[in-house]
Amino acid sequence: MAGFDKVVASYEEAMVGLEDDMTVLAGGFGLCGIPENLIAEIKRKGTKGLTIVSNNCGVDGFGLGILLEDKQVRKMVSSYVGENALFEKQLLDGELEVELTPQGTLAEKMRAGGAGIPAFYTATGVGTPVAEGKETKEFNGREYLLEEAIVGDFAIVKGWKADRYGNVVYRHTAQNFNPLAATAGKITVVEVEEIVEIGELDPAHIHTPGIYVDRVVLGTFEKRIEKRTVKTAE
Amino acid sequence: MSLTREQMAQRVAQELQDGFYVNLGIGIPTLVANYVPKNMDVMLQSENGLLGMGEFPTEETIDADMINAGKQTVTTVKGASIFSSAESFAMIRGGHVDLTVLGAFEVDVNGNIASWMIPNKLIKGMGGAMDLVAGAENIIVTMTHASKNGESKLLTACSLPLTGKGCIKKVLTDLAWLEIEDGAFVLKERAPGVSVEEIIEKTQGKLIVPDHVPEMVFA
């Protein structure tokens, strides 16, 4: 049964094989559901020239933002960036390249990458700067853009619970891009808050089946809140 | 008098129907949630992966894993569902969302919308706006009729890079409710106390003014 045991003992082991100039897909939306310790491990390793595919790029000092500090990121593929001053500076200085991608297209690029679909047509972005240089085709009288799938050398994912076989469930909206990134990594690493015994998770409630997952590591999380909004007393 | 942000939200809320799934953008569109008529059930979609967004949490119930597309901490209503971002945009792209409300910099007579990019300024990205305008059948754009310098935002052709092409049919400004038909804005309603002349003056794109333009009515 050890063949299905995906659990590794350390973050160092979790990111073995990550090399300069690789492409890394990261789950998370804003700071919600980001693989914060796997990102910290990439910083510790000092891997450079990375292409990071993630909806956002963290903030100054937290999340993917920390990979900018030692200029480890060559290119970001994201839908919304610039919540951090360092990002802005490196972009304006030409040290960082950004490929802005509509959020739904980004999600679908990962989904398609994981599902073995090399490209897909979407109406999103037709007639906008996103369409520049892309093939278009008409279906039923409407114009669509051809968008290519994305596959990563690594996918880094934040789950809530996993079993030793790498079956993962996510908690609340920390799901976001995580299950998509999980399908599209040549090596998919999932860090979780809890590792449970085989059979504890309801098979019908698994978000990411273990077939997509190569390594599982147990972590503790800060879970920083980007915009703390609370109900005012009535 | 031009409409306040709250009044704009109130006017948009008049377009809601019982059983609607609705996506509200950041800013004025978010305020629409405060004016859902009583005895009406509306489910709010948040594109990060939530259908059935509730109000803000209390200090006791706040949860870092529970946010909306504006990255604000929120709660869920009874009957909500949570899913991946791909599922979320499948709903949007597949035309399953009944109403989308979002802001813009400019709209033109051909239904083009510019809302995400001002060249030579810092460009932060389009987020989900391009997917929303391309996927939704029923979109209301909310924005001020003219800029602070008095320049019209209702144009013959958008001057800024587009968010979407030919996808806007309804616009609510602080002065008027307009619909886009056959390459022109059609003035449907005016804000209470705002003259047709003022709207004509502040609309750069072709404007059709019917004989009678009713004032908006607020409950």
Short mmCIF file of C-alpha atoms in Angstrom, two decimals:
data_model
loop_
_atom_site.label_atom_id
_atom_site.label_comp_id
_atom_site.label_asym_id
_atom_site.label_seq_id
_atom_site.Cartn_x
_atom_site.Cartn_y
_atom_site.Cartn_z
CA MET A 1 0.00 0.00 0.00
CA ALA A 2 3.00 2.31 0.34
CA GLY A 3 2.77 3.00 -3.38
CA PHE A 4 -0.12 5.36 -2.78
CA ASP A 5 1.33 7.04 0.30
CA LYS A 6 1.93 10.64 -0.76
CA VAL A 7 2.91 12.06 2.64
CA VAL A 8 6.38 13.58 2.90
CA ALA A 9 8.03 14.52 6.18
CA SER A 10 9.24 18.03 5.46
CA TYR A 11 8.77 21.09 3.29
CA GLU A 12 12.29 20.58 1.95
CA GLU A 13 11.28 17.13 0.71
CA ALA A 14 8.00 18.53 -0.62
CA MET A 15 9.78 20.84 -3.04
CA VAL A 16 12.61 18.53 -4.15
CA GLY A 17 13.17 18.86 -7.90
CA LEU A 18 12.19 22.50 -8.23
CA GLU A 19 14.81 24.16 -10.42
CA ASP A 20 15.55 27.57 -11.88
CA ASP A 21 13.36 28.73 -14.80
CA MET A 22 10.52 26.32 -14.05
CA THR A 23 6.81 27.15 -14.20
CA VAL A 24 4.90 26.93 -10.92
CA LEU A 25 1.11 27.01 -10.66
CA ALA A 26 -0.16 28.29 -7.32
CA GLY A 27 -3.65 28.05 -5.83
CA GLY A 28 -5.22 30.90 -3.85
CA PHE A 29 -7.33 34.00 -4.35
CA GLY A 30 -5.85 37.11 -2.78
CA LEU A 31 -4.37 35.70 0.41
CA CYS A 32 -7.20 33.18 0.84
CA GLY A 33 -6.17 29.55 0.42
CA ILE A 34 -2.59 30.28 -0.61
CA PRO A 35 0.09 27.63 -0.09
CA GLU A 36 1.93 29.96 2.25
CA ASN A 37 4.52 27.51 3.57
CA LEU A 38 5.34 26.06 0.15
CA ILE A 39 5.92 29.61 -1.08
CA ALA A 40 8.19 30.20 1.93
CA GLU A 41 10.11 27.04 1.03
CA ILE A 42 10.67 28.33 -2.53
CA LYS A 43 12.06 31.51 -1.00
CA ARG A 44 14.35 29.48 1.28
CA LYS A 45 15.59 27.41 -1.66
CA GLY A 46 16.36 30.57 -3.62
CA THR A 47 15.13 29.12 -6.93
CA LYS A 48 15.24 31.85 -9.60
CA GLY A 49 13.81 32.71 -13.01
CA LEU A 50 10.42 31.29 -12.12
CA THR A 51 7.21 31.74 -14.08
CA ILE A 52 4.40 31.83 -11.54
CA VAL A 53 0.82 31.24 -12.60
CA SER A 54 -1.53 32.50 -9.89
CA ASN A 55 -4.60 34.72 -9.82
CA ASN A 56 -2.71 37.30 -7.71
CA CYS A 57 0.81 37.88 -6.43
CA GLY A 58 0.29 38.19 -2.68
CA VAL A 59 1.17 41.36 -0.81
CA ASP A 60 4.41 42.94 0.35
CA GLY A 61 5.97 40.51 2.82
CA PHE A 62 3.39 37.71 2.53
CA GLY A 63 2.35 35.07 0.04
CA LEU A 64 3.92 35.18 -3.41
CA GLY A 65 5.03 38.74 -2.64
CA ILE A 66 8.01 37.32 -0.71
CA LEU A 67 9.42 35.72 -3.88
CA LEU A 68 9.90 39.21 -5.30
CA GLU A 69 12.26 40.21 -2.49
CA ASP A 70 15.17 38.22 -3.93
CA LYS A 71 13.96 38.62 -7.53
CA GLN A 72 13.06 34.95 -7.91
CA VAL A 73 10.15 35.61 -10.27
CA ARG A 74 10.77 36.29 -13.96
CA LYS A 75 7.16 36.29 -15.05
CA MET A 76 3.70 36.37 -13.45
CA VAL A 77 0.57 35.09 -15.20
CA SER A 78 -2.32 36.60 -13.23
CA SER A 79 -5.68 38.31 -13.54
CA TYR A 80 -5.10 41.00 -10.93
CA VAL A 81 -1.82 42.22 -9.47
CA GLY A 82 -0.26 45.25 -7.92
CA GLU A 83 -1.45 44.96 -4.32
CA ASN A 84 2.25 45.31 -3.44
CA ALA A 85 4.72 48.15 -3.91
CA LEU A 86 7.65 45.85 -4.71
CA PHE A 87 5.68 44.27 -7.54
CA GLU A 88 4.99 47.69 -9.04
CA LYS A 89 8.65 48.73 -8.76
CA GLN A 90 10.01 45.57 -10.41
CA LEU A 91 7.42 45.82 -13.17
CA LEU A 92 8.26 49.45 -13.91
CA ASP A 93 12.01 48.66 -13.75
CA GLY A 94 11.54 45.90 -16.32
CA GLU A 95 12.75 43.19 -13.92
CA LEU A 96 9.41 41.43 -13.95
CA GLU A 97 7.15 40.42 -16.81
CA VAL A 98 3.37 40.18 -16.40
CA GLU A 99 0.86 38.40 -18.59
CA LEU A 100 -2.57 39.64 -17.53
CA THR A 101 -5.17 36.97 -18.14
CA PRO A 102 -8.92 37.20 -17.46
CA GLN A 103 -9.78 35.33 -14.28
CA GLY A 104 -12.16 32.82 -15.87
CA THR A 105 -9.76 32.20 -18.73
CA LEU A 106 -6.94 31.63 -16.22
CA ALA A 107 -9.04 29.10 -14.30
CA GLU A 108 -10.01 27.35 -17.53
CA LYS A 109 -6.39 27.33 -18.78
CA MET A 110 -5.42 25.36 -15.67
CA ARG A 111 -8.46 23.11 -15.87
CA ALA A 112 -7.75 22.39 -19.55
CA GLY A 113 -4.06 21.83 -18.82
CA GLY A 114 -4.92 19.22 -16.24
CA ALA A 115 -7.55 17.60 -18.46
CA GLY A 116 -5.31 17.15 -21.51
CA ILE A 117 -7.09 19.76 -23.58
CA PRO A 118 -4.41 21.88 -25.31
CA ALA A 119 -6.59 24.90 -26.07
CA PHE A 120 -10.18 26.12 -25.98
CA TYR A 121 -12.36 28.84 -27.46
CA THR A 122 -13.90 31.53 -25.28
CA ALA A 123 -15.79 34.76 -25.89
CA THR A 124 -13.88 36.38 -23.03
CA GLY A 125 -11.47 39.04 -24.27
CA VAL A 126 -12.70 39.30 -27.87
CA GLY A 127 -12.05 42.85 -29.12
CA THR A 128 -9.79 43.67 -26.15
CA PRO A 129 -5.99 43.83 -25.71
CA VAL A 130 -6.16 40.19 -24.53
CA ALA A 131 -7.06 39.12 -28.09
CA GLU A 132 -3.88 40.53 -29.66
CA GLY A 133 -2.04 37.87 -31.65
CA LYS A 134 -4.62 35.19 -30.91
CA GLU A 135 -6.56 33.13 -33.40
CA THR A 136 -10.32 33.73 -33.51
CA LYS A 137 -13.14 31.67 -34.92
CA GLU A 138 -16.85 32.17 -35.33
CA PHE A 139 -19.34 29.71 -33.85
CA ASN A 140 -23.10 30.28 -34.25
CA GLY A 141 -22.51 33.84 -35.38
CA ARG A 142 -20.32 34.87 -32.46
CA GLU A 143 -16.56 35.42 -32.38
CA TYR A 144 -14.39 33.42 -29.96
CA LEU A 145 -10.70 33.51 -28.98
CA LEU A 146 -8.43 30.50 -28.94
CA GLU A 147 -6.72 30.30 -25.54
CA GLU A 148 -4.02 27.77 -24.78
CA ALA A 149 -3.94 25.54 -21.72
CA ILE A 150 -1.30 25.88 -19.00
CA VAL A 151 0.68 23.05 -17.45
CA GLY A 152 3.17 23.62 -14.64
CA ASP A 153 6.41 21.86 -13.75
CA PHE A 154 5.11 22.16 -10.22
CA ALA A 155 1.71 22.95 -8.74
CA ILE A 156 1.59 24.20 -5.17
CA VAL A 157 -1.75 23.79 -3.47
CA LYS A 158 -3.29 24.55 -0.07
CA GLY A 159 -5.83 22.01 1.15
CA TRP A 160 -7.73 21.67 4.40
CA LYS A 161 -7.59 17.91 4.95
CA ALA A 162 -5.92 15.16 3.01
CA ASP A 163 -5.55 11.45 3.55
CA ARG A 164 -2.26 9.64 2.97
CA TYR A 165 -3.36 8.78 -0.59
CA GLY A 166 -3.54 12.46 -1.47
CA ASN A 167 -7.33 12.81 -1.56
CA VAL A 168 -7.94 16.45 -0.65
CA VAL A 169 -10.81 18.58 0.59
CA TYR A 170 -10.71 22.38 0.76
CA ARG A 171 -12.28 24.61 3.35
CA HIS A 172 -14.88 27.25 2.35
CA THR A 173 -13.73 29.69 -0.34
CA ALA A 174 -10.10 28.68 0.22
CA GLN A 175 -10.93 26.23 -2.57
CA ASN A 176 -10.76 28.82 -5.42
CA PHE A 177 -7.95 27.97 -7.87
CA ASN A 178 -6.49 25.15 -5.75
CA PRO A 179 -8.23 22.13 -7.31
CA LEU A 180 -7.43 23.48 -10.80
CA ALA A 181 -3.75 23.99 -10.06
CA ALA A 182 -3.69 20.52 -8.49
CA THR A 183 -4.67 18.88 -11.79
CA ALA A 184 -2.18 20.77 -13.93
CA GLY A 185 1.19 20.23 -12.21
CA LYS A 186 3.69 17.66 -13.47
CA ILE A 187 4.52 17.45 -9.77
CA THR A 188 1.62 18.50 -7.52
CA VAL A 189 2.39 19.30 -3.91
CA VAL A 190 -0.42 19.87 -1.43
CA GLU A 191 0.08 21.33 2.03
CA VAL A 192 -2.76 20.75 4.48
CA GLU A 193 -3.91 21.56 7.99
CA GLU A 194 -4.69 17.96 8.83
CA ILE A 195 -3.74 14.51 7.54
CA VAL A 196 -6.42 11.94 8.22
CA GLU A 197 -6.55 8.16 7.96
CA ILE A 198 -7.53 6.46 4.71
CA GLY A 199 -11.31 6.12 4.59
CA GLU A 200 -12.03 9.02 6.90
CA LEU A 201 -12.95 11.37 4.08
CA ASP A 202 -16.26 10.62 2.38
CA PRO A 203 -15.32 9.45 -1.14
CA ALA A 204 -18.21 11.45 -2.61
CA HIS A 205 -16.96 14.65 -0.97
CA ILE A 206 -13.36 14.61 -2.21
CA HIS A 207 -12.55 17.80 -4.14
CA THR A 208 -9.19 16.64 -5.51
CA PRO A 209 -8.78 12.88 -6.00
CA GLY A 210 -5.34 11.54 -5.05
CA ILE A 211 -4.50 10.62 -8.66
CA TYR A 212 -3.56 14.27 -9.23
CA VAL A 213 -1.40 14.56 -6.13
CA ASP A 214 2.27 13.59 -5.80
CA ARG A 215 3.19 14.88 -2.35
CA VAL A 216 1.28 15.86 0.78
CA VAL A 217 2.86 17.80 3.63
CA LEU A 218 1.40 18.83 6.96
CA GLY A 219 1.72 22.49 7.94
CA THR A 220 0.57 25.22 10.26
CA PHE A 221 -0.86 28.36 8.73
CA GLU A 222 -1.01 32.05 9.53
CA LYS A 223 -4.00 32.61 7.18
CA ARG A 224 -3.60 36.34 6.97
CA ILE A 225 -6.77 38.34 6.13
CA GLU A 226 -6.34 40.89 3.34
CA LYS A 227 -9.55 42.88 3.87
CA ARG A 228 -11.08 42.43 7.30
CA THR A 229 -14.73 43.46 7.01
CA VAL A 230 -17.17 42.96 9.86
CA LYS A 231 -20.81 43.76 10.42
CA THR A 232 -21.33 47.03 12.23
CA ALA A 233 -23.63 46.89 15.23
CA GLU A 234 -27.20 47.73 14.30
CA MET B 1 -30.35 66.54 -8.64
CA SER B 2 -28.05 63.76 -9.75
CA LEU B 3 -28.51 60.44 -7.98
CA THR B 4 -26.43 59.55 -4.96
CA ARG B 5 -24.56 56.25 -4.93
CA GLU B 6 -27.27 54.85 -2.67
CA GLN B 7 -30.02 55.97 -5.05
CA MET B 8 -28.19 54.40 -7.97
CA ALA B 9 -28.08 51.13 -6.05
CA GLN B 10 -31.80 51.51 -5.28
CA ARG B 11 -32.64 52.03 -8.95
CA VAL B 12 -30.64 48.97 -10.00
CA ALA B 13 -32.41 46.94 -7.31
CA GLN B 14 -35.71 47.67 -9.08
CA GLU B 15 -34.45 45.40 -11.87
CA LEU B 16 -34.12 42.39 -9.55
CA GLN B 17 -36.58 39.54 -9.79
CA ASP B 18 -37.48 36.82 -7.34
CA GLY B 19 -35.19 33.84 -7.90
CA PHE B 20 -32.42 35.78 -9.65
CA TYR B 21 -28.77 34.73 -9.40
CA VAL B 22 -26.84 38.01 -9.41
CA ASN B 23 -23.18 39.00 -9.63
CA LEU B 24 -22.39 42.43 -8.17
CA GLY B 25 -19.12 44.17 -8.94
CA ILE B 26 -17.11 46.36 -6.58
CA GLY B 27 -18.35 49.86 -5.64
CA ILE B 28 -21.92 51.01 -6.32
CA PRO B 29 -22.95 47.52 -7.53
CA THR B 30 -22.09 46.09 -4.09
CA LEU B 31 -24.59 48.49 -2.50
CA VAL B 32 -27.43 46.91 -4.52
CA ALA B 33 -27.44 44.05 -2.00
CA ASN B 34 -28.80 46.51 0.60
CA TYR B 35 -31.94 47.17 -1.47
CA VAL B 36 -33.18 43.70 -2.35
CA PRO B 37 -36.95 44.04 -1.91
CA LYS B 38 -38.46 42.16 1.00
CA ASN B 39 -40.36 39.00 -0.01
CA MET B 40 -37.83 38.51 -2.79
CA ASP B 41 -35.11 35.86 -2.82
CA VAL B 42 -31.93 36.77 -4.65
CA MET B 43 -28.73 34.70 -4.56
CA LEU B 44 -25.47 36.63 -4.86
CA GLN B 45 -22.65 35.05 -6.86
CA SER B 46 -19.05 35.92 -6.06
CA GLU B 47 -16.66 34.86 -8.78
CA ASN B 48 -13.94 33.44 -6.55
CA GLY B 49 -16.32 30.52 -6.03
CA LEU B 50 -19.38 31.29 -3.93
CA LEU B 51 -23.10 31.30 -4.68
CA GLY B 52 -25.19 32.63 -1.81
CA MET B 53 -22.99 35.32 -0.32
CA GLY B 54 -24.24 36.67 2.99
CA GLU B 55 -23.47 39.75 5.05
CA PHE B 56 -20.17 40.57 6.72
CA PRO B 57 -19.29 38.35 9.70
CA THR B 58 -19.01 39.48 13.31
CA GLU B 59 -15.66 39.65 15.09
CA GLU B 60 -16.54 36.23 16.56
CA THR B 61 -17.43 34.52 13.28
CA ILE B 62 -14.79 36.07 11.01
CA ASP B 63 -12.97 33.40 9.00
CA ALA B 64 -9.93 33.89 6.74
CA ASP B 65 -11.17 31.05 4.53
CA MET B 66 -14.47 32.79 3.80
CA ILE B 67 -14.09 35.75 1.43
CA ASN B 68 -15.77 37.31 -1.59
CA ALA B 69 -14.27 38.36 -4.93
CA GLY B 70 -13.41 41.75 -3.41
CA LYS B 71 -11.30 39.79 -0.86
CA GLN B 72 -13.59 40.98 1.95
CA THR B 73 -14.50 38.57 4.72
CA VAL B 74 -18.13 37.48 4.30
CA THR B 75 -20.61 34.81 5.38
CA THR B 76 -22.89 32.47 3.46
CA VAL B 77 -26.68 32.45 3.40
CA LYS B 78 -28.67 29.27 3.95
CA GLY B 79 -28.66 27.27 0.74
CA ALA B 80 -25.31 28.60 -0.43
CA SER B 81 -22.75 26.56 -2.35
CA ILE B 82 -18.98 26.85 -2.68
CA PHE B 83 -16.93 25.62 -5.62
CA SER B 84 -13.74 26.12 -7.62
CA SER B 85 -12.97 29.19 -9.72
CA ALA B 86 -13.38 27.12 -12.92
CA GLU B 87 -16.88 26.07 -11.84
CA SER B 88 -17.62 29.68 -10.94
CA PHE B 89 -16.67 30.94 -14.38
CA ALA B 90 -18.48 28.06 -16.06
CA MET B 91 -21.63 29.54 -14.47
CA ILE B 92 -20.69 32.98 -15.73
CA ARG B 93 -19.45 31.98 -19.18
CA GLY B 94 -22.33 29.56 -19.66
CA GLY B 95 -24.86 32.36 -19.19
CA HIS B 96 -26.38 30.98 -15.99
CA VAL B 97 -26.13 34.22 -14.00
CA ASP B 98 -29.37 36.21 -14.41
CA LEU B 99 -27.98 39.68 -13.79
CA THR B 100 -24.51 41.21 -13.65
CA VAL B 101 -23.95 44.74 -12.33
CA LEU B 102 -20.58 46.40 -12.75
CA GLY B 103 -18.88 49.77 -13.02
CA ALA B 104 -17.07 51.23 -16.04
CA PHE B 105 -14.93 54.14 -17.26
CA GLU B 106 -16.72 54.38 -20.62
CA VAL B 107 -19.54 52.80 -22.61
CA ASP B 108 -20.31 53.44 -26.27
CA VAL B 109 -23.29 53.30 -28.64
CA ASN B 110 -22.24 49.87 -29.91
CA GLY B 111 -22.38 48.35 -26.43
CA ASN B 112 -18.61 48.32 -25.98
CA ILE B 113 -17.32 48.78 -22.44
CA ALA B 114 -13.96 50.00 -21.10
CA SER B 115 -13.48 49.45 -17.39
CA TRP B 116 -10.03 48.08 -16.56
CA MET B 117 -7.12 49.87 -18.17
CA ILE B 118 -5.94 53.45 -18.49
CA PRO B 119 -2.80 53.43 -20.66
CA ASN B 120 0.34 54.90 -19.09
CA LYS B 121 -1.08 54.43 -15.61
CA LEU B 122 -0.38 51.39 -13.48
CA ILE B 123 -2.39 48.51 -14.87
CA LYS B 124 -3.51 46.10 -12.19
CA GLY B 125 -5.50 43.71 -14.32
CA MET B 126 -9.00 42.87 -15.43
CA GLY B 127 -9.80 40.31 -12.75
CA GLY B 128 -13.08 38.66 -13.74
CA ALA B 129 -14.61 41.64 -15.55
CA MET B 130 -13.89 40.41 -19.10
CA ASP B 131 -15.44 37.02 -18.35
CA LEU B 132 -18.48 38.65 -16.76
CA VAL B 133 -19.25 41.00 -19.64
CA ALA B 134 -18.64 38.30 -22.26
CA GLY B 135 -20.71 35.69 -20.46
CA ALA B 136 -23.69 37.56 -19.12
CA GLU B 137 -26.81 38.21 -21.14
CA ASN B 138 -28.25 40.78 -18.75
CA ILE B 139 -25.73 43.41 -17.66
CA ILE B 140 -26.28 46.79 -16.00
CA VAL B 141 -23.37 49.22 -16.04
CA THR B 142 -23.34 51.80 -13.24
CA MET B 143 -21.17 54.89 -13.53
CA THR B 144 -21.30 58.68 -13.39
CA HIS B 145 -22.61 60.22 -16.61
CA ALA B 146 -19.58 62.48 -17.03
CA SER B 147 -16.13 62.78 -15.46
CA LYS B 148 -15.31 65.40 -12.85
CA ASN B 149 -14.05 67.59 -15.71
CA GLY B 150 -17.43 67.27 -17.40
CA GLU B 151 -16.30 64.85 -20.12
CA SER B 152 -19.00 62.42 -21.19
CA LYS B 153 -18.53 58.72 -20.48
CA LEU B 154 -21.29 57.77 -22.95
CA LEU B 155 -19.45 57.85 -26.23
CA THR B 156 -19.63 57.26 -29.97
CA ALA B 157 -16.65 54.94 -29.49
CA CYS B 158 -14.76 54.05 -26.32
CA SER B 159 -11.34 55.71 -26.23
CA LEU B 160 -9.82 53.33 -23.65
CA PRO B 161 -8.89 49.67 -24.24
CA LEU B 162 -12.02 47.54 -24.08
CA THR B 163 -13.18 45.08 -21.47
CA GLY B 164 -15.76 43.66 -23.83
CA LYS B 165 -17.19 44.25 -27.29
CA GLY B 166 -20.89 44.74 -28.05
CA CYS B 167 -22.09 43.33 -24.75
CA ILE B 168 -23.75 46.24 -22.91
CA LYS B 169 -27.44 47.05 -23.31
CA LYS B 170 -28.33 48.89 -20.07
CA VAL B 171 -26.59 51.79 -18.36
CA LEU B 172 -27.53 53.59 -15.17
CA THR B 173 -25.74 56.86 -14.55
CA ASP B 174 -26.23 59.44 -11.83
CA LEU B 175 -28.43 61.32 -14.33
CA ALA B 176 -30.30 58.72 -16.34
CA TRP B 177 -31.36 55.20 -17.18
CA LEU B 178 -30.40 54.42 -20.76
CA GLU B 179 -30.62 51.42 -23.02
CA ILE B 180 -28.46 50.77 -26.06
CA GLU B 181 -30.38 49.93 -29.24
CA ASP B 182 -29.23 49.93 -32.87
CA GLY B 183 -26.13 52.04 -32.35
CA ALA B 184 -27.61 54.68 -30.05
CA PHE B 185 -28.36 55.37 -26.41
CA VAL B 186 -32.08 55.58 -25.76
CA LEU B 187 -33.03 57.79 -22.82
CA LYS B 188 -35.54 55.79 -20.78
CA GLU B 189 -35.68 57.62 -17.45
CA ARG B 190 -34.09 60.65 -15.87
CA ALA B 191 -33.07 61.25 -12.28
CA PRO B 192 -35.59 63.32 -10.32
CA GLY B 193 -35.06 67.01 -11.09
CA VAL B 194 -32.54 66.41 -13.89
CA SER B 195 -33.50 67.99 -17.21
CA VAL B 196 -33.42 66.24 -20.57
CA GLU B 197 -31.23 69.13 -21.76
CA GLU B 198 -28.56 68.37 -19.19
CA ILE B 199 -28.51 64.71 -20.23
CA ILE B 200 -28.27 65.66 -23.92
CA GLU B 201 -25.42 68.03 -23.12
CA LYS B 202 -23.48 65.38 -21.19
CA THR B 203 -23.97 62.54 -23.69
CA GLN B 204 -21.36 62.51 -26.44
CA GLY B 205 -22.64 59.42 -28.30
CA LYS B 206 -25.83 59.41 -30.36
CA LEU B 207 -28.81 59.83 -28.02
CA ILE B 208 -32.43 59.15 -28.83
CA VAL B 209 -34.83 61.13 -26.66
CA PRO B 210 -38.45 59.93 -26.71
CA ASP B 211 -41.25 62.51 -26.44
CA HIS B 212 -41.82 61.66 -22.83
CA VAL B 213 -38.93 60.76 -20.48
CA PRO B 214 -40.30 59.84 -17.06
CA GLU B 215 -38.52 60.63 -13.83
CA MET B 216 -37.28 57.70 -11.79
CA VAL B 217 -39.53 56.76 -8.94
CA PHE B 218 -38.11 55.70 -5.60
CA ALA B 219 -40.16 53.99 -2.93
#
